Amino acid sequence: MKSRPRHIVPQELELKLSLPGADPVDLVKRLTHLPALARRKSSRQSLMNIYFDTPDQALRQQGVALRLRRVGGEADPRWLQTLKTSSGERSALSQRGEWESPVAGPALDLAALAHTAWTGIDPDGRLFATLVPCFVTRFERTLWLVRRRDGSVVEVALDIGQVEANHRLAPICELELELKAGDPAALFDLARQFGHGLAVLPANRSKAERGFLLAQDTLDRPQRAQLPALILPLSQLELVQRVLREMFAQFSQNLETLGTSDDPEVVHQARVGWRRFRSGLRLFGKTLAVVKPPSWLELQPVLAGLGALRDLDVAVTETLPAFADGYTMGHAGRTHAWQAMLIGLTQAATMQRQLVCQTLQAPAVGLCLLALTEWLENLSAADPTGRVQKGALRRWARRRTRRLQQRMVQVQESADSLQQQHRVRILAKRLRYGVEALRDLLPRHLAGAYSQQATQLQSSLGLSRDVAQASVLVAALELDPHIEAYLQGVVVGFRAGLVTVR
């Protein structure tokens, strides 16, 4: 019989949801009228949290958060000290170690960390001595306790307030569903019930992460790919889960950021995240044959909107500036027409961005993202085969990427039309995404060669397509037909090899 562990690490299992477009003023009322919370009593708390770290953020780098929480007002406060640890993987469903202790006041207490993970993080107390306050969160929390017929218990928390860091402020408006007892499926089931009456999006960032980003003035920056570490041994579906989870997190995080940022790169990275996710599904197609993902049909309006917005952004900020001088040639009339065209495209991009944000507020979009999140979280549990030997996974990765490379070269050799060249570009992206995802399993020289080949092809074929697309967008404005004709001439020049851009 196996011996029992000495210490059981207390775990917090939580599903976090953002509420796009919601008015914080009437959120409590709206939630109370939803069937899942109807006739359930609620309670309210005023919470203020101070988060601590070293000046070089040693805790954050290890996925650790340490905070002091004041419950209630300044007149009669109650103080709690909380230590949280995480795996570092990004998902709206987070499972973290959590240790909470009452403390005397607004000062960290080393003794309260004695029987926690802190003893392994900072065995001699030197790290503790360097901790400083980093940022503060203040919010009103409304709580409901949902006891379900299946025996599961979920605490629902609506948090409305703000993060404060370095004289910067960012709003907090989110739902947290914490499992107190029962099966994790209860979290997603309850989230779906909310999602039928309220727009919700899976949220990957904790308040702690948002606070650190705000302190660095990087909260609304685009989320780029963060390739997961594939530490072997892994089962096949554990490998798939780690890769796809990161890809999907890039997509969903940038969707959330769209609500607060006009940066064109946020749109670009959202589309990159989705393309990487779709490429990942193809990459692991045979493995996923028995655990197929749910439909993403309800995402099509969002994806189409993002594509249209990206075309406008690229035309205004990247493609057209390179050809302005060639058209205007110092001619005042042409310069005026070119500027009018840019203004028209910029206004169209602004309207399209607003439309995308409105589309994200459709409940069906959030429900679709929730379904994909739940599917991803359940992937590894569906694998009956167990861990796979390192050599087998490495051989599979080499074979899979080699097939992608050979397919790309085969199509490239016969690509003599714009449509076929676009197909080559798509295959180049798939190869690059696949190599990036499996880099830890591939020989370094092979990964480097494949990635370089794919990147060069993608770049060389991209500009011609972008100019052609810009020509279509300009024609839709119906301003100056001479600009459209000029751009169409540039496209012909690209095809004939007569036009190049340094």
Short mmCIF file of C-alpha atoms in Angstrom, two decimals:
data_model
loop_
_atom_site.label_atom_id
_atom_site.label_comp_id
_atom_site.label_asym_id
_atom_site.label_seq_id
_atom_site.Cartn_x
_atom_site.Cartn_y
_atom_site.Cartn_z
CA MET A 1 0.00 0.00 0.00
CA LYS A 2 1.32 3.43 -0.89
CA SER A 3 2.20 5.77 1.94
CA ARG A 4 0.21 8.98 2.23
CA PRO A 5 2.02 12.27 1.62
CA ARG A 6 2.95 14.29 4.67
CA HIS A 7 1.50 17.53 3.38
CA ILE A 8 -1.39 18.03 1.02
CA VAL A 9 -0.97 21.20 -0.99
CA PRO A 10 -4.19 23.26 -0.78
CA GLN A 11 -5.46 23.85 -4.29
CA GLU A 12 -7.59 26.61 -5.78
CA LEU A 13 -9.43 25.63 -8.97
CA GLU A 14 -10.96 28.66 -10.63
CA LEU A 15 -12.50 29.67 -13.94
CA LYS A 16 -12.12 33.36 -14.75
CA LEU A 17 -14.43 35.24 -17.12
CA SER A 18 -14.25 38.78 -18.47
CA LEU A 19 -17.46 40.66 -19.27
CA PRO A 20 -17.02 42.58 -22.57
CA GLY A 21 -19.19 45.65 -22.94
CA ALA A 22 -20.92 45.16 -19.59
CA ASP A 23 -22.07 48.16 -17.57
CA PRO A 24 -20.67 47.64 -14.04
CA VAL A 25 -23.53 49.66 -12.54
CA ASP A 26 -26.24 47.08 -13.25
CA LEU A 27 -24.20 43.88 -13.34
CA VAL A 28 -25.28 42.63 -9.92
CA LYS A 29 -28.92 43.11 -10.88
CA ARG A 30 -28.45 41.36 -14.21
CA LEU A 31 -26.68 38.41 -12.62
CA THR A 32 -29.30 38.09 -9.89
CA HIS A 33 -32.00 37.70 -12.53
CA LEU A 34 -30.19 34.87 -14.31
CA PRO A 35 -31.66 31.41 -13.55
CA ALA A 36 -28.37 30.13 -12.08
CA LEU A 37 -28.41 32.77 -9.33
CA ALA A 38 -32.11 33.52 -8.99
CA ARG A 39 -33.38 33.27 -5.41
CA ARG A 40 -29.85 32.81 -4.06
CA LYS A 41 -28.61 35.10 -1.32
CA SER A 42 -25.57 37.22 -2.00
CA SER A 43 -23.03 38.91 0.24
CA ARG A 44 -20.70 41.85 -0.40
CA GLN A 45 -17.12 42.58 0.59
CA SER A 46 -14.85 45.58 0.14
CA LEU A 47 -11.38 44.25 -0.65
CA MET A 48 -8.01 45.92 -0.92
CA ASN A 49 -4.94 43.87 -1.87
CA ILE A 50 -1.26 44.78 -1.78
CA TYR A 51 0.99 42.57 -3.91
CA PHE A 52 4.65 42.10 -3.07
CA ASP A 53 7.71 41.01 -5.01
CA THR A 54 11.43 41.70 -5.22
CA PRO A 55 12.60 44.67 -7.35
CA ASP A 56 13.56 42.23 -10.14
CA GLN A 57 10.26 40.28 -9.77
CA ALA A 58 11.82 37.02 -8.64
CA LEU A 59 8.44 35.69 -7.45
CA ARG A 60 6.61 36.49 -10.67
CA GLN A 61 9.29 34.71 -12.69
CA GLN A 62 8.54 31.56 -10.68
CA GLY A 63 4.76 31.85 -11.05
CA VAL A 64 4.37 32.90 -7.41
CA ALA A 65 2.16 35.66 -5.99
CA LEU A 66 2.25 37.00 -2.42
CA ARG A 67 -0.31 39.50 -1.19
CA LEU A 68 -1.85 41.12 1.84
CA ARG A 69 -5.64 41.49 1.74
CA ARG A 70 -7.70 43.90 3.79
CA VAL A 71 -11.30 42.75 4.16
CA GLY A 72 -13.68 45.55 5.11
CA GLY A 73 -13.04 49.25 5.56
CA GLU A 74 -10.24 51.11 7.33
CA ALA A 75 -12.28 51.46 10.54
CA ASP A 76 -12.53 47.73 11.29
CA PRO A 77 -10.21 45.81 8.94
CA ARG A 78 -9.35 42.12 8.85
CA TRP A 79 -6.00 41.22 7.26
CA LEU A 80 -5.14 38.02 5.39
CA GLN A 81 -1.81 36.98 3.89
CA THR A 82 -2.01 34.74 0.82
CA LEU A 83 0.64 32.82 -1.12
CA LYS A 84 -0.24 31.39 -4.53
CA THR A 85 1.77 29.20 -6.89
CA SER A 86 0.99 28.20 -10.46
CA SER A 87 2.30 26.01 -13.28
CA GLY A 88 2.77 28.99 -15.58
CA GLU A 89 0.50 27.59 -18.31
CA ARG A 90 -2.02 30.12 -19.60
CA SER A 91 -5.68 29.23 -19.39
CA ALA A 92 -8.93 30.68 -18.10
CA LEU A 93 -9.11 27.59 -15.89
CA SER A 94 -6.34 27.90 -13.34
CA GLN A 95 -5.24 25.41 -10.70
CA ARG A 96 -2.95 26.95 -8.13
CA GLY A 97 -1.50 26.15 -4.78
CA GLU A 98 -2.98 28.54 -2.22
CA TRP A 99 -2.08 29.18 1.43
CA GLU A 100 -3.99 31.84 3.36
CA SER A 101 -3.42 32.94 6.95
CA PRO A 102 -4.79 35.75 9.13
CA VAL A 103 -2.14 38.30 10.11
CA ALA A 104 -2.09 41.16 12.60
CA GLY A 105 -1.95 44.08 10.20
CA PRO A 106 -0.70 45.55 6.91
CA ALA A 107 2.77 43.98 7.10
CA LEU A 108 4.04 40.67 5.75
CA ASP A 109 4.53 37.92 8.34
CA LEU A 110 7.31 35.42 7.65
CA ALA A 111 6.12 33.09 10.40
CA ALA A 112 2.76 32.69 8.63
CA LEU A 113 4.62 31.20 5.64
CA ALA A 114 6.28 28.45 7.69
CA HIS A 115 4.11 25.56 6.49
CA THR A 116 3.67 26.65 2.90
CA ALA A 117 5.56 26.36 -0.41
CA TRP A 118 7.58 29.40 0.70
CA THR A 119 10.04 27.17 2.53
CA GLY A 120 11.15 25.76 -0.81
CA ILE A 121 11.15 29.14 -2.56
CA ASP A 122 13.10 31.00 0.13
CA PRO A 123 14.65 28.53 2.60
CA ASP A 124 16.92 31.04 4.37
CA GLY A 125 14.59 34.08 4.37
CA ARG A 126 16.85 36.26 2.25
CA LEU A 127 14.25 36.71 -0.47
CA PHE A 128 11.62 37.73 2.06
CA ALA A 129 13.84 40.54 3.30
CA THR A 130 13.90 42.13 -0.18
CA LEU A 131 10.14 42.14 -0.83
CA VAL A 132 8.49 45.48 -1.60
CA PRO A 133 4.93 46.56 -2.50
CA CYS A 134 4.40 46.51 -6.28
CA PHE A 135 0.76 47.44 -6.89
CA VAL A 136 -2.69 47.55 -5.29
CA THR A 137 -6.13 46.27 -6.27
CA ARG A 138 -9.35 47.67 -4.84
CA PHE A 139 -12.74 46.22 -5.67
CA GLU A 140 -16.19 45.41 -4.45
CA ARG A 141 -16.90 41.69 -4.45
CA THR A 142 -20.40 40.24 -4.62
CA LEU A 143 -20.53 36.57 -3.66
CA TRP A 144 -23.02 33.79 -4.31
CA LEU A 145 -22.61 30.18 -3.18
CA VAL A 146 -24.16 27.75 -5.66
CA ARG A 147 -24.92 24.26 -4.34
CA ARG A 148 -25.90 21.93 -7.16
CA ARG A 149 -27.91 18.73 -7.15
CA ASP A 150 -24.86 16.70 -8.19
CA GLY A 151 -23.13 17.69 -4.92
CA SER A 152 -20.78 20.24 -6.44
CA VAL A 153 -20.37 23.62 -4.77
CA VAL A 154 -19.22 26.71 -6.68
CA GLU A 155 -18.46 30.14 -5.29
CA VAL A 156 -19.36 32.87 -7.79
CA ALA A 157 -17.58 36.19 -7.29
CA LEU A 158 -18.31 39.37 -9.24
CA ASP A 159 -15.40 41.81 -8.82
CA ILE A 160 -15.76 45.46 -9.82
CA GLY A 161 -13.02 47.97 -9.09
CA GLN A 162 -9.55 48.85 -10.30
CA VAL A 163 -5.85 48.00 -10.33
CA GLU A 164 -3.47 50.79 -9.25
CA ALA A 165 0.22 50.79 -10.18
CA ASN A 166 2.71 53.62 -10.66
CA HIS A 167 -0.08 56.21 -10.81
CA ARG A 168 -1.82 54.21 -13.54
CA LEU A 169 -5.32 52.74 -13.25
CA ALA A 170 -7.03 49.84 -15.01
CA PRO A 171 -10.61 48.67 -14.45
CA ILE A 172 -11.56 45.34 -12.92
CA CYS A 173 -14.84 43.83 -14.12
CA GLU A 174 -14.82 40.04 -14.03
CA LEU A 175 -16.45 36.88 -12.78
CA GLU A 176 -14.54 34.22 -10.88
CA LEU A 177 -16.04 30.76 -10.44
CA GLU A 178 -14.18 28.77 -7.77
CA LEU A 179 -14.83 25.09 -7.19
CA LYS A 180 -15.34 24.39 -3.50
CA ALA A 181 -16.46 20.77 -3.92
CA GLY A 182 -17.26 18.37 -6.74
CA ASP A 183 -16.22 17.96 -10.37
CA PRO A 184 -14.53 20.76 -12.39
CA ALA A 185 -17.19 20.28 -15.08
CA ALA A 186 -19.51 22.19 -12.75
CA LEU A 187 -17.50 25.38 -13.40
CA PHE A 188 -18.03 25.20 -17.14
CA ASP A 189 -21.66 24.18 -16.78
CA LEU A 190 -22.35 27.21 -14.60
CA ALA A 191 -20.34 29.48 -16.92
CA ARG A 192 -22.49 28.32 -19.84
CA GLN A 193 -25.61 29.20 -17.90
CA PHE A 194 -24.25 32.72 -17.40
CA GLY A 195 -23.17 32.89 -21.04
CA HIS A 196 -26.70 32.41 -22.35
CA GLY A 197 -27.83 35.63 -20.70
CA LEU A 198 -24.63 37.67 -20.55
CA ALA A 199 -21.60 38.07 -22.81
CA VAL A 200 -18.63 36.35 -21.17
CA LEU A 201 -15.14 35.59 -22.46
CA PRO A 202 -12.61 33.16 -20.93
CA ALA A 203 -9.90 35.31 -19.28
CA ASN A 204 -6.31 34.09 -18.99
CA ARG A 205 -4.81 36.81 -16.79
CA SER A 206 -5.07 36.96 -13.03
CA LYS A 207 -5.32 40.25 -11.18
CA ALA A 208 -1.69 39.75 -10.13
CA GLU A 209 -0.51 39.45 -13.72
CA ARG A 210 -2.56 42.47 -14.77
CA GLY A 211 -1.06 44.47 -11.93
CA PHE A 212 2.53 43.67 -12.92
CA LEU A 213 1.80 44.52 -16.56
CA LEU A 214 0.14 47.80 -15.56
CA ALA A 215 3.15 48.71 -13.42
CA GLN A 216 5.31 48.26 -16.53
CA ASP A 217 2.79 50.10 -18.73
CA THR A 218 2.41 46.99 -20.92
CA LEU A 219 -1.11 45.89 -19.96
CA ASP A 220 -2.70 46.56 -23.36
CA ARG A 221 0.19 45.37 -25.48
CA PRO A 222 -0.39 42.52 -27.95
CA GLN A 223 0.08 38.99 -26.66
CA ARG A 224 2.67 37.22 -28.80
CA ALA A 225 3.40 33.52 -28.98
CA GLN A 226 5.01 32.07 -25.88
CA LEU A 227 6.09 28.59 -26.88
CA PRO A 228 5.52 25.97 -24.17
CA ALA A 229 8.40 23.97 -22.76
CA LEU A 230 7.87 20.35 -23.81
CA ILE A 231 9.54 18.62 -20.90
CA LEU A 232 9.52 14.87 -21.59
CA PRO A 233 8.16 12.34 -20.88
CA LEU A 234 4.67 13.28 -22.02
CA SER A 235 1.72 11.34 -23.32
CA GLN A 236 0.64 12.21 -26.83
CA LEU A 237 -2.40 14.13 -25.65
CA GLU A 238 -0.42 15.92 -22.94
CA LEU A 239 1.87 17.15 -25.70
CA VAL A 240 -1.11 18.22 -27.80
CA GLN A 241 -2.73 19.93 -24.82
CA ARG A 242 0.33 22.00 -23.94
CA VAL A 243 0.87 23.16 -27.50
CA LEU A 244 -2.77 23.93 -28.33
CA ARG A 245 -3.48 25.55 -24.97
CA GLU A 246 -0.77 28.14 -25.55
CA MET A 247 -1.93 28.82 -29.11
CA PHE A 248 -5.53 29.28 -28.03
CA ALA A 249 -4.46 31.52 -25.13
CA GLN A 250 -2.70 33.85 -27.56
CA PHE A 251 -5.90 34.12 -29.59
CA SER A 252 -8.30 34.61 -26.67
CA GLN A 253 -6.06 37.05 -24.78
CA ASN A 254 -5.76 39.34 -27.79
CA LEU A 255 -9.53 39.18 -28.27
CA GLU A 256 -9.94 40.46 -24.73
CA THR A 257 -7.34 43.22 -25.29
CA LEU A 258 -9.25 44.45 -28.36
CA GLY A 259 -11.76 46.03 -25.99
CA THR A 260 -9.17 48.46 -24.58
CA SER A 261 -6.55 48.86 -27.33
CA ASP A 262 -6.55 50.33 -30.85
CA ASP A 263 -3.09 48.90 -31.59
CA PRO A 264 -3.23 47.18 -35.02
CA GLU A 265 -0.73 44.63 -33.72
CA VAL A 266 -3.36 43.32 -31.27
CA VAL A 267 -5.56 42.41 -34.24
CA HIS A 268 -2.60 40.85 -36.01
CA GLN A 269 -1.61 38.73 -33.02
CA ALA A 270 -5.21 37.60 -32.48
CA ARG A 271 -5.25 36.31 -36.05
CA VAL A 272 -1.79 34.76 -35.64
CA GLY A 273 -3.01 32.98 -32.51
CA TRP A 274 -6.03 31.57 -34.34
CA ARG A 275 -3.96 30.49 -37.36
CA ARG A 276 -1.48 28.80 -35.05
CA PHE A 277 -4.34 27.03 -33.27
CA ARG A 278 -5.85 25.81 -36.56
CA SER A 279 -2.40 24.73 -37.76
CA GLY A 280 -1.91 22.88 -34.48
CA LEU A 281 -5.17 20.99 -34.97
CA ARG A 282 -3.97 19.90 -38.41
CA LEU A 283 -0.52 19.04 -37.05
CA PHE A 284 -2.03 16.68 -34.49
CA GLY A 285 -4.92 15.52 -36.69
CA LYS A 286 -4.46 11.77 -36.23
CA THR A 287 -3.99 12.05 -32.47
CA LEU A 288 -7.17 14.13 -32.19
CA ALA A 289 -9.27 11.78 -34.32
CA VAL A 290 -10.96 10.31 -31.22
CA VAL A 291 -11.29 13.61 -29.30
CA LYS A 292 -12.41 16.08 -31.94
CA PRO A 293 -12.77 19.73 -30.93
CA PRO A 294 -16.20 21.36 -30.73
CA SER A 295 -17.48 23.44 -33.61
CA TRP A 296 -16.28 27.02 -33.87
CA LEU A 297 -18.99 28.07 -36.32
CA GLU A 298 -20.14 30.83 -33.94
CA LEU A 299 -16.69 32.41 -34.17
CA GLN A 300 -16.95 33.01 -37.90
CA PRO A 301 -18.33 36.58 -37.61
CA VAL A 302 -15.43 37.48 -35.31
CA LEU A 303 -12.83 35.82 -37.53
CA ALA A 304 -14.22 37.47 -40.67
CA GLY A 305 -14.32 40.82 -38.91
CA LEU A 306 -10.73 40.45 -37.76
CA GLY A 307 -9.65 39.59 -41.30
CA ALA A 308 -11.35 42.66 -42.76
CA LEU A 309 -9.86 44.87 -40.06
CA ARG A 310 -6.38 43.45 -40.58
CA ASP A 311 -6.58 44.13 -44.33
CA LEU A 312 -7.42 47.77 -43.63
CA ASP A 313 -4.69 48.14 -40.99
CA VAL A 314 -2.05 46.60 -43.26
CA ALA A 315 -3.05 48.79 -46.19
CA VAL A 316 -2.85 52.02 -44.15
CA THR A 317 0.21 51.32 -42.00
CA GLU A 318 2.38 48.97 -44.08
CA THR A 319 1.53 48.53 -47.76
CA LEU A 320 0.49 51.91 -49.14
CA PRO A 321 3.22 54.09 -47.54
CA ALA A 322 5.84 52.24 -49.59
CA PHE A 323 4.18 53.31 -52.87
CA ALA A 324 3.09 56.86 -52.03
CA ASP A 325 6.05 58.63 -53.67
CA GLY A 326 5.73 56.54 -56.80
CA TYR A 327 2.21 57.82 -57.32
CA THR A 328 2.33 61.41 -56.11
CA MET A 329 5.78 62.35 -57.55
CA GLY A 330 5.48 65.76 -55.90
CA HIS A 331 2.22 66.56 -57.72
CA ALA A 332 -0.11 68.53 -55.41
CA GLY A 333 -3.32 67.11 -56.86
CA ARG A 334 -2.11 63.55 -56.60
CA THR A 335 -0.83 64.15 -53.07
CA HIS A 336 -4.25 65.45 -52.04
CA ALA A 337 -6.00 62.45 -53.61
CA TRP A 338 -3.59 60.03 -51.88
CA GLN A 339 -4.21 61.67 -48.48
CA ALA A 340 -7.98 61.56 -49.01
CA MET A 341 -7.66 57.86 -49.80
CA LEU A 342 -5.68 57.21 -46.58
CA ILE A 343 -8.22 59.13 -44.52
CA GLY A 344 -11.04 57.08 -46.03
CA LEU A 345 -9.27 53.81 -45.24
CA THR A 346 -8.47 54.95 -41.69
CA GLN A 347 -12.11 55.81 -41.06
CA ALA A 348 -13.16 52.45 -42.46
CA ALA A 349 -10.69 50.73 -40.10
CA THR A 350 -12.11 52.61 -37.10
CA MET A 351 -15.65 51.54 -37.97
CA GLN A 352 -14.54 47.96 -38.56
CA ARG A 353 -12.76 47.87 -35.18
CA GLN A 354 -15.95 49.00 -33.45
CA LEU A 355 -17.91 46.32 -35.30
CA VAL A 356 -15.49 43.60 -34.17
CA CYS A 357 -15.79 44.74 -30.54
CA GLN A 358 -19.58 44.66 -30.84
CA THR A 359 -19.42 41.15 -32.29
CA LEU A 360 -17.41 39.99 -29.27
CA GLN A 361 -20.37 40.99 -27.09
CA ALA A 362 -22.61 38.36 -28.69
CA PRO A 363 -23.27 35.61 -26.10
CA ALA A 364 -22.77 32.91 -28.75
CA VAL A 365 -19.13 33.95 -29.19
CA GLY A 366 -18.34 33.55 -25.50
CA LEU A 367 -20.12 30.20 -25.36
CA CYS A 368 -18.05 28.95 -28.28
CA LEU A 369 -14.80 30.06 -26.62
CA LEU A 370 -15.89 28.40 -23.37
CA ALA A 371 -16.54 25.13 -25.21
CA LEU A 372 -13.07 25.20 -26.77
CA THR A 373 -11.49 26.02 -23.39
CA GLU A 374 -13.24 23.10 -21.70
CA TRP A 375 -12.25 20.75 -24.52
CA LEU A 376 -8.61 21.77 -24.16
CA GLU A 377 -8.64 21.28 -20.40
CA ASN A 378 -10.08 17.77 -20.74
CA LEU A 379 -7.67 16.61 -23.46
CA SER A 380 -4.98 14.95 -21.37
CA ALA A 381 -7.55 13.04 -19.30
CA ALA A 382 -8.82 11.35 -22.48
CA ASP A 383 -5.47 9.64 -23.21
CA PRO A 384 -5.44 5.92 -22.25
CA THR A 385 -1.95 5.25 -23.67
CA GLY A 386 0.17 6.85 -20.94
CA ARG A 387 3.58 8.46 -21.38
CA VAL A 388 5.42 7.99 -24.66
CA GLN A 389 9.16 7.42 -24.91
CA LYS A 390 11.29 10.43 -25.84
CA GLY A 391 12.63 8.80 -28.98
CA ALA A 392 9.16 8.02 -30.32
CA LEU A 393 7.97 11.60 -29.92
CA ARG A 394 11.13 13.01 -31.50
CA ARG A 395 10.84 10.68 -34.49
CA TRP A 396 7.19 11.62 -34.93
CA ALA A 397 8.06 15.35 -34.81
CA ARG A 398 10.74 14.95 -37.49
CA ARG A 399 8.44 12.97 -39.79
CA ARG A 400 5.55 15.40 -39.36
CA THR A 401 7.54 18.55 -40.06
CA ARG A 402 9.34 16.91 -42.99
CA ARG A 403 5.98 16.17 -44.60
CA LEU A 404 4.92 19.78 -44.13
CA GLN A 405 8.14 21.01 -45.74
CA GLN A 406 7.87 18.63 -48.68
CA ARG A 407 4.26 19.62 -49.31
CA MET A 408 5.21 23.32 -49.29
CA VAL A 409 8.04 22.78 -51.81
CA GLN A 410 5.84 20.63 -54.04
CA VAL A 411 3.14 23.31 -54.31
CA GLN A 412 5.74 26.07 -54.72
CA GLU A 413 7.28 24.38 -57.76
CA SER A 414 4.00 24.52 -59.68
CA ALA A 415 2.65 27.85 -58.36
CA ASP A 416 2.21 30.11 -61.40
CA SER A 417 -0.89 32.08 -60.34
CA LEU A 418 -1.65 34.50 -57.52
CA GLN A 419 -4.05 31.99 -55.98
CA GLN A 420 -1.45 29.21 -56.02
CA GLN A 421 1.18 31.54 -54.57
CA HIS A 422 -1.22 32.40 -51.75
CA ARG A 423 -1.55 28.66 -51.13
CA VAL A 424 2.24 28.39 -50.86
CA ARG A 425 2.23 31.23 -48.35
CA ILE A 426 -0.36 29.43 -46.22
CA LEU A 427 1.71 26.23 -46.28
CA ALA A 428 4.80 28.23 -45.31
CA LYS A 429 2.94 29.58 -42.27
CA ARG A 430 1.83 26.08 -41.28
CA LEU A 431 5.39 24.81 -41.51
CA ARG A 432 6.72 27.71 -39.44
CA TYR A 433 4.04 27.29 -36.77
CA GLY A 434 4.64 23.55 -36.63
CA VAL A 435 8.40 23.94 -36.27
CA GLU A 436 7.95 26.55 -33.54
CA ALA A 437 5.52 24.34 -31.63
CA LEU A 438 7.75 21.25 -31.81
CA ARG A 439 11.12 23.01 -31.55
CA ASP A 440 11.99 21.20 -28.29
CA LEU A 441 11.55 17.86 -30.08
CA LEU A 442 13.46 18.68 -33.30
CA PRO A 443 17.20 18.72 -34.08
CA ARG A 444 18.35 22.33 -33.87
CA HIS A 445 19.75 22.46 -37.41
CA LEU A 446 16.56 21.02 -38.92
CA ALA A 447 14.30 23.43 -37.02
CA GLY A 448 16.45 26.37 -38.07
CA ALA A 449 16.56 25.42 -41.75
CA TYR A 450 12.82 24.75 -42.02
CA SER A 451 11.91 27.93 -40.15
CA GLN A 452 14.19 30.09 -42.31
CA GLN A 453 12.87 28.59 -45.54
CA ALA A 454 9.24 29.09 -44.48
CA THR A 455 9.82 32.67 -43.27
CA GLN A 456 11.55 33.72 -46.49
CA LEU A 457 8.78 32.28 -48.66
CA GLN A 458 6.08 33.88 -46.54
CA SER A 459 7.73 37.30 -46.77
CA SER A 460 8.46 37.19 -50.49
CA LEU A 461 4.92 36.20 -51.43
CA GLY A 462 3.17 38.42 -48.91
CA LEU A 463 3.71 41.89 -50.34
CA SER A 464 2.21 41.10 -53.74
CA ARG A 465 -0.94 39.82 -52.07
CA ASP A 466 -1.08 42.86 -49.76
CA VAL A 467 -0.86 45.31 -52.69
CA ALA A 468 -3.62 43.44 -54.52
CA GLN A 469 -5.81 43.59 -51.42
CA ALA A 470 -5.08 47.30 -50.95
CA SER A 471 -6.19 47.90 -54.54
CA VAL A 472 -9.54 46.23 -53.78
CA LEU A 473 -10.02 48.35 -50.64
CA VAL A 474 -9.19 51.55 -52.52
CA ALA A 475 -11.67 50.66 -55.27
CA ALA A 476 -14.40 50.25 -52.64
CA LEU A 477 -13.90 53.88 -51.55
CA GLU A 478 -14.79 55.10 -55.08
CA LEU A 479 -12.57 58.17 -54.71
CA ASP A 480 -9.87 58.35 -57.37
CA PRO A 481 -9.79 55.61 -60.03
CA HIS A 482 -6.23 56.59 -60.95
CA ILE A 483 -4.92 55.29 -57.59
CA GLU A 484 -6.67 51.97 -58.13
CA ALA A 485 -5.16 51.69 -61.61
CA TYR A 486 -1.72 52.55 -60.26
CA LEU A 487 -1.91 49.83 -57.61
CA GLN A 488 -3.15 47.26 -60.11
CA GLY A 489 -0.13 48.13 -62.24
CA VAL A 490 2.13 47.50 -59.25
CA VAL A 491 0.55 44.05 -58.81
CA VAL A 492 1.22 43.23 -62.48
CA GLY A 493 4.79 44.40 -62.00
CA PHE A 494 5.22 42.06 -59.04
CA ARG A 495 3.97 39.09 -61.04
CA ALA A 496 6.34 39.91 -63.88
CA GLY A 497 9.26 40.44 -61.51
CA LEU A 498 9.56 44.10 -62.53
CA VAL A 499 8.72 45.59 -59.10
CA THR A 500 10.66 45.07 -55.89
CA VAL A 501 10.58 46.89 -52.58
CA ARG A 502 13.63 47.24 -50.38
#
